[in-house]
């Protein structure tokens, strides 16, 4: 087995173990393989090992990879910070966007999503660690933004996403993820039909799954260190 295939298997094992520990069933969280900075060949290798969902953070890099992998049936998720003037290719080429954190961005993606395509699947990014991170709507404003996004016809709001400040302390990891899980509960209580918590990365996916993650975004543990 190649390095990527065995790393993928190890990652799937971690996810299954955490899902079992969470009591939600062994496939409670889907794996998004974060391939940013790695070449198309690495994606091809992961696909050969059964991986179909990939996350990218840089628009130009992602478009080039899509081009060279056009022969494969892949699901592309945009997970990076998105500038308002870069929304068009994202609206046209990706299936998911995880980093929507302001109304202007949502409205542009909605206007630019081609009519013949299924709606763009969206997660609202929430800044759960306060001032330390720049991206993400503040938790107190997340539900208001969720109502707006849910009303846009070419978008389908699926849930929330967060990138908490890294910490080795599992209690603190879980505290941060719980903020996102609470928001999902509140939004559902208001009648929004959401099913997604995009949270957990290479270093904290166990904590995220214990708090209800349904998508974990894993780069380093699959493809190795980025430089
Ligand atoms: C890079 C990135 C990841 C992957 O992080 P790893 O620690 O390498 O697993 C996950 N989510 C987002 C938004 C990222 O930018």
GROMACS .gro file of C-alpha atoms and ligand atoms in nm:
model
  242
    1UNK     CA    1   0.000   0.000   0.000
    2UNK     CA    2   0.126   0.350  -0.082
    3UNK     CA    3   0.185   0.615   0.183
    4UNK     CA    4  -0.136   0.804   0.108
    5UNK     CA    5  -0.350   0.491   0.101
    6UNK     CA    6  -0.220   0.373   0.437
    7UNK     CA    7  -0.253   0.720   0.593
    8UNK     CA    8  -0.611   0.733   0.465
    9UNK     CA    9  -0.683   0.397   0.624
   10UNK     CA   10  -0.535   0.511   0.955
   11UNK     CA   11  -0.750   0.822   0.937
   12UNK     CA   12  -1.066   0.623   0.865
   13UNK     CA   13  -0.983   0.404   1.165
   14UNK     CA   14  -0.951   0.712   1.388
   15UNK     CA   15  -1.286   0.839   1.265
   16UNK     CA   16  -1.460   0.505   1.317
   17UNK     CA   17  -1.320   0.472   1.670
   18UNK     CA   18  -1.429   0.825   1.762
   19UNK     CA   19  -1.773   0.772   1.608
   20UNK     CA   20  -1.817   0.453   1.809
   21UNK     CA   21  -1.709   0.639   2.126
   22UNK     CA   22  -1.962   0.915   2.050
   23UNK     CA   23  -2.244   0.661   2.033
   24UNK     CA   24  -2.354   0.787   1.692
   25UNK     CA   25  -2.256   0.483   1.485
   26UNK     CA   26  -1.927   0.402   1.315
   27UNK     CA   27  -1.981   0.619   1.006
   28UNK     CA   28  -2.118   0.929   1.180
   29UNK     CA   29  -1.861   1.163   1.025
   30UNK     CA   30  -1.749   1.190   0.663
   31UNK     CA   31  -1.388   1.247   0.573
   32UNK     CA   32  -1.298   1.551   0.367
   33UNK     CA   33  -0.939   1.512   0.244
   34UNK     CA   34  -0.772   1.854   0.242
   35UNK     CA   35  -0.540   1.851  -0.057
   36UNK     CA   36  -0.433   2.217  -0.062
   37UNK     CA   37  -0.066   2.265  -0.159
   38UNK     CA   38  -0.042   1.900  -0.270
   39UNK     CA   39  -0.027   1.809  -0.640
   40UNK     CA   40  -0.305   1.653  -0.846
   41UNK     CA   41  -0.115   1.323  -0.836
   42UNK     CA   42  -0.167   1.304  -0.459
   43UNK     CA   43  -0.541   1.352  -0.510
   44UNK     CA   44  -0.538   1.082  -0.776
   45UNK     CA   45  -0.366   0.846  -0.535
   46UNK     CA   46  -0.620   0.918  -0.261
   47UNK     CA   47  -0.904   0.865  -0.508
   48UNK     CA   48  -0.757   0.527  -0.606
   49UNK     CA   49  -0.775   0.442  -0.235
   50UNK     CA   50  -1.146   0.524  -0.225
   51UNK     CA   51  -1.152   0.894  -0.132
   52UNK     CA   52  -1.392   1.113  -0.334
   53UNK     CA   53  -1.430   1.438  -0.133
   54UNK     CA   54  -1.150   1.693  -0.140
   55UNK     CA   55  -1.102   2.032   0.024
   56UNK     CA   56  -0.909   2.319  -0.131
   57UNK     CA   57  -0.825   2.666   0.006
   58UNK     CA   58  -0.684   2.855  -0.291
   59UNK     CA   59  -0.900   2.921  -0.596
   60UNK     CA   60  -0.636   2.916  -0.872
   61UNK     CA   61  -0.463   2.609  -0.735
   62UNK     CA   62  -0.795   2.427  -0.706
   63UNK     CA   63  -0.902   2.512  -1.062
   64UNK     CA   64  -0.575   2.378  -1.202
   65UNK     CA   65  -0.619   2.055  -1.007
   66UNK     CA   66  -0.979   2.014  -1.122
   67UNK     CA   67  -0.858   2.052  -1.478
   68UNK     CA   68  -0.599   1.777  -1.453
   69UNK     CA   69  -0.840   1.548  -1.263
   70UNK     CA   70  -1.142   1.604  -1.488
   71UNK     CA   71  -1.152   1.231  -1.570
   72UNK     CA   72  -1.239   1.147  -1.206
   73UNK     CA   73  -1.574   1.188  -1.033
   74UNK     CA   74  -1.473   1.406  -0.738
   75UNK     CA   75  -1.662   1.630  -0.497
   76UNK     CA   76  -1.484   1.962  -0.437
   77UNK     CA   77  -1.523   2.167  -0.120
   78UNK     CA   78  -1.389   2.521  -0.094
   79UNK     CA   79  -1.265   2.567   0.264
   80UNK     CA   80  -1.040   2.873   0.247
   81UNK     CA   81  -1.106   3.237   0.318
   82UNK     CA   82  -1.291   3.379   0.019
   83UNK     CA   83  -1.257   3.732  -0.115
   84UNK     CA   84  -1.571   3.882  -0.265
   85UNK     CA   85  -1.403   3.931  -0.604
   86UNK     CA   86  -1.309   3.560  -0.625
   87UNK     CA   87  -1.655   3.411  -0.575
   88UNK     CA   88  -1.746   3.338  -0.938
   89UNK     CA   89  -1.522   3.035  -1.006
   90UNK     CA   90  -1.615   2.899  -0.665
   91UNK     CA   91  -1.986   2.933  -0.739
   92UNK     CA   92  -1.934   2.767  -1.077
   93UNK     CA   93  -1.697   2.485  -0.998
   94UNK     CA   94  -1.736   2.369  -0.639
   95UNK     CA   95  -2.009   2.158  -0.479
   96UNK     CA   96  -1.957   2.295  -0.127
   97UNK     CA   97  -1.831   2.613   0.039
   98UNK     CA   98  -1.747   2.595   0.410
   99UNK     CA   99  -1.630   2.948   0.480
  100UNK     CA  100  -1.929   3.177   0.428
  101UNK     CA  101  -1.908   3.436   0.705
  102UNK     CA  102  -2.086   3.743   0.571
  103UNK     CA  103  -2.401   3.831   0.383
  104UNK     CA  104  -2.227   3.995   0.088
  105UNK     CA  105  -2.034   3.675   0.015
  106UNK     CA  106  -2.350   3.465   0.035
  107UNK     CA  107  -2.541   3.695  -0.199
  108UNK     CA  108  -2.264   3.693  -0.458
  109UNK     CA  109  -2.234   3.312  -0.449
  110UNK     CA  110  -2.611   3.289  -0.488
  111UNK     CA  111  -2.616   3.526  -0.788
  112UNK     CA  112  -2.323   3.351  -0.954
  113UNK     CA  113  -2.432   2.989  -0.904
  114UNK     CA  114  -2.533   2.869  -1.253
  115UNK     CA  115  -2.903   2.793  -1.287
  116UNK     CA  116  -2.865   2.444  -1.429
  117UNK     CA  117  -2.664   2.322  -1.131
  118UNK     CA  118  -2.784   2.189  -0.798
  119UNK     CA  119  -2.764   2.457  -0.529
  120UNK     CA  120  -2.423   2.526  -0.378
  121UNK     CA  121  -2.399   2.349  -0.042
  122UNK     CA  122  -2.296   2.600   0.223
  123UNK     CA  123  -2.166   2.603   0.578
  124UNK     CA  124  -2.143   2.926   0.775
  125UNK     CA  125  -1.804   2.974   0.934
  126UNK     CA  126  -1.822   3.076   1.297
  127UNK     CA  127  -1.536   3.227   1.495
  128UNK     CA  128  -1.561   3.018   1.810
  129UNK     CA  129  -1.224   3.124   1.960
  130UNK     CA  130  -1.281   3.499   1.980
  131UNK     CA  131  -1.018   3.743   1.860
  132UNK     CA  132  -0.748   3.487   1.790
  133UNK     CA  133  -0.886   3.400   1.448
  134UNK     CA  134  -0.985   3.650   1.183
  135UNK     CA  135  -1.235   3.458   0.974
  136UNK     CA  136  -1.584   3.363   1.080
  137UNK     CA  137  -1.896   3.537   1.202
  138UNK     CA  138  -1.923   3.593   1.578
  139UNK     CA  139  -2.142   3.329   1.746
  140UNK     CA  140  -2.401   3.594   1.845
  141UNK     CA  141  -2.452   3.688   1.480
  142UNK     CA  142  -2.445   3.337   1.335
  143UNK     CA  143  -2.818   3.266   1.349
  144UNK     CA  144  -2.910   3.594   1.177
  145UNK     CA  145  -2.668   3.510   0.895
  146UNK     CA  146  -2.808   3.157   0.881
  147UNK     CA  147  -3.159   3.294   0.819
  148UNK     CA  148  -3.032   3.507   0.529
  149UNK     CA  149  -2.833   3.225   0.369
  150UNK     CA  150  -3.124   2.984   0.408
  151UNK     CA  151  -3.344   3.223   0.212
  152UNK     CA  152  -3.118   3.233  -0.097
  153UNK     CA  153  -3.248   3.003  -0.374
  154UNK     CA  154  -2.918   2.899  -0.536
  155UNK     CA  155  -2.759   2.812  -0.203
  156UNK     CA  156  -2.848   2.532   0.032
  157UNK     CA  157  -2.747   2.599   0.389
  158UNK     CA  158  -2.626   2.274   0.547
  159UNK     CA  159  -2.480   2.388   0.879
  160UNK     CA  160  -2.181   2.545   1.048
  161UNK     CA  161  -1.803   2.524   1.024
  162UNK     CA  162  -1.526   2.631   1.262
  163UNK     CA  163  -1.148   2.631   1.294
  164UNK     CA  164  -1.084   2.672   1.666
  165UNK     CA  165  -0.750   2.788   1.797
  166UNK     CA  166  -0.524   2.479   1.811
  167UNK     CA  167  -0.468   2.339   2.159
  168UNK     CA  168  -0.351   1.996   2.279
  169UNK     CA  169  -0.601   2.017   2.568
  170UNK     CA  170  -0.898   1.796   2.480
  171UNK     CA  171  -1.131   1.972   2.722
  172UNK     CA  172  -1.061   2.306   2.558
  173UNK     CA  173  -1.097   2.151   2.212
  174UNK     CA  174  -1.435   2.015   2.308
  175UNK     CA  175  -1.549   2.345   2.463
  176UNK     CA  176  -1.488   2.523   2.133
  177UNK     CA  177  -1.666   2.258   1.928
  178UNK     CA  178  -1.959   2.265   2.169
  179UNK     CA  179  -2.025   2.630   2.076
  180UNK     CA  180  -2.080   2.519   1.717
  181UNK     CA  181  -2.294   2.221   1.819
  182UNK     CA  182  -2.512   2.451   2.033
  183UNK     CA  183  -2.562   2.684   1.737
  184UNK     CA  184  -2.676   2.394   1.521
  185UNK     CA  185  -2.928   2.293   1.788
  186UNK     CA  186  -3.061   2.649   1.813
  187UNK     CA  187  -3.089   2.686   1.437
  188UNK     CA  188  -3.280   2.359   1.411
  189UNK     CA  189  -3.502   2.465   1.698
  190UNK     CA  190  -3.589   2.772   1.489
  191UNK     CA  191  -3.693   2.543   1.207
  192UNK     CA  192  -3.386   2.555   0.981
  193UNK     CA  193  -3.325   2.211   0.832
  194UNK     CA  194  -2.953   2.170   0.889
  195UNK     CA  195  -2.751   1.851   0.912
  196UNK     CA  196  -2.385   1.949   0.907
  197UNK     CA  197  -2.114   2.036   1.156
  198UNK     CA  198  -1.787   2.079   0.967
  199UNK     CA  199  -1.529   2.064   1.245
  200UNK     CA  200  -1.216   1.874   1.340
  201UNK     CA  201  -0.881   1.850   1.161
  202UNK     CA  202  -0.573   1.625   1.190
  203UNK     CA  203  -0.501   1.726   1.549
  204UNK     CA  204  -0.848   1.741   1.701
  205UNK     CA  205  -1.087   1.525   1.500
  206UNK     CA  206  -1.164   1.297   1.798
  207UNK     CA  207  -1.287   1.589   2.010
  208UNK     CA  208  -1.488   1.723   1.719
  209UNK     CA  209  -1.659   1.390   1.658
  210UNK     CA  210  -1.739   1.351   2.026
  211UNK     CA  211  -1.915   1.690   2.003
  212UNK     CA  212  -2.113   1.600   1.693
  213UNK     CA  213  -1.897   1.665   1.386
  214UNK     CA  214  -2.047   1.526   1.065
  215UNK     CA  215  -1.756   1.631   0.838
  216UNK     CA  216  -1.394   1.632   0.949
  217UNK     CA  217  -1.142   1.816   0.728
  218UNK     CA  218  -0.809   1.636   0.735
  219UNK     CA  219  -0.494   1.737   0.549
  220UNK     CA  220  -0.167   1.666   0.728
  221UNK     CA  221  -0.266   1.323   0.857
  222UNK     CA  222  -0.334   1.207   0.500
  223UNK     CA  223  -0.091   1.392   0.274
  224UNK     CA  224   0.187   1.484   0.517
  225UNK     CA  225   0.320   1.819   0.630
  226UNK     CA  226   0.273   2.128   0.419
  227UNK     CA  227   0.569   2.363   0.378
  228LIG     C1  228  -0.568   2.328   0.596
  228LIG     C2  229  -0.703   2.316   0.654
  228LIG     C3  230  -0.745   2.196   0.715
  228LIG     C4  231  -0.655   2.074   0.733
  228LIG     O1  232  -0.574   2.091   0.845
  228LIG     P1  233  -0.476   1.974   0.893
  228LIG     O2  234  -0.433   2.020   1.029
  228LIG     O3  235  -0.363   1.968   0.795
  228LIG     O4  236  -0.554   1.848   0.899
  228LIG     C5  237  -0.875   2.189   0.761
  228LIG     N1  238  -0.960   2.294   0.749
  228LIG     C6  239  -0.922   2.410   0.692
  228LIG     C7  240  -1.022   2.519   0.681
  228LIG     C8  241  -0.794   2.425   0.644
  228LIG     O5  242  -0.760   2.541   0.588
   0.00000   0.00000   0.00000
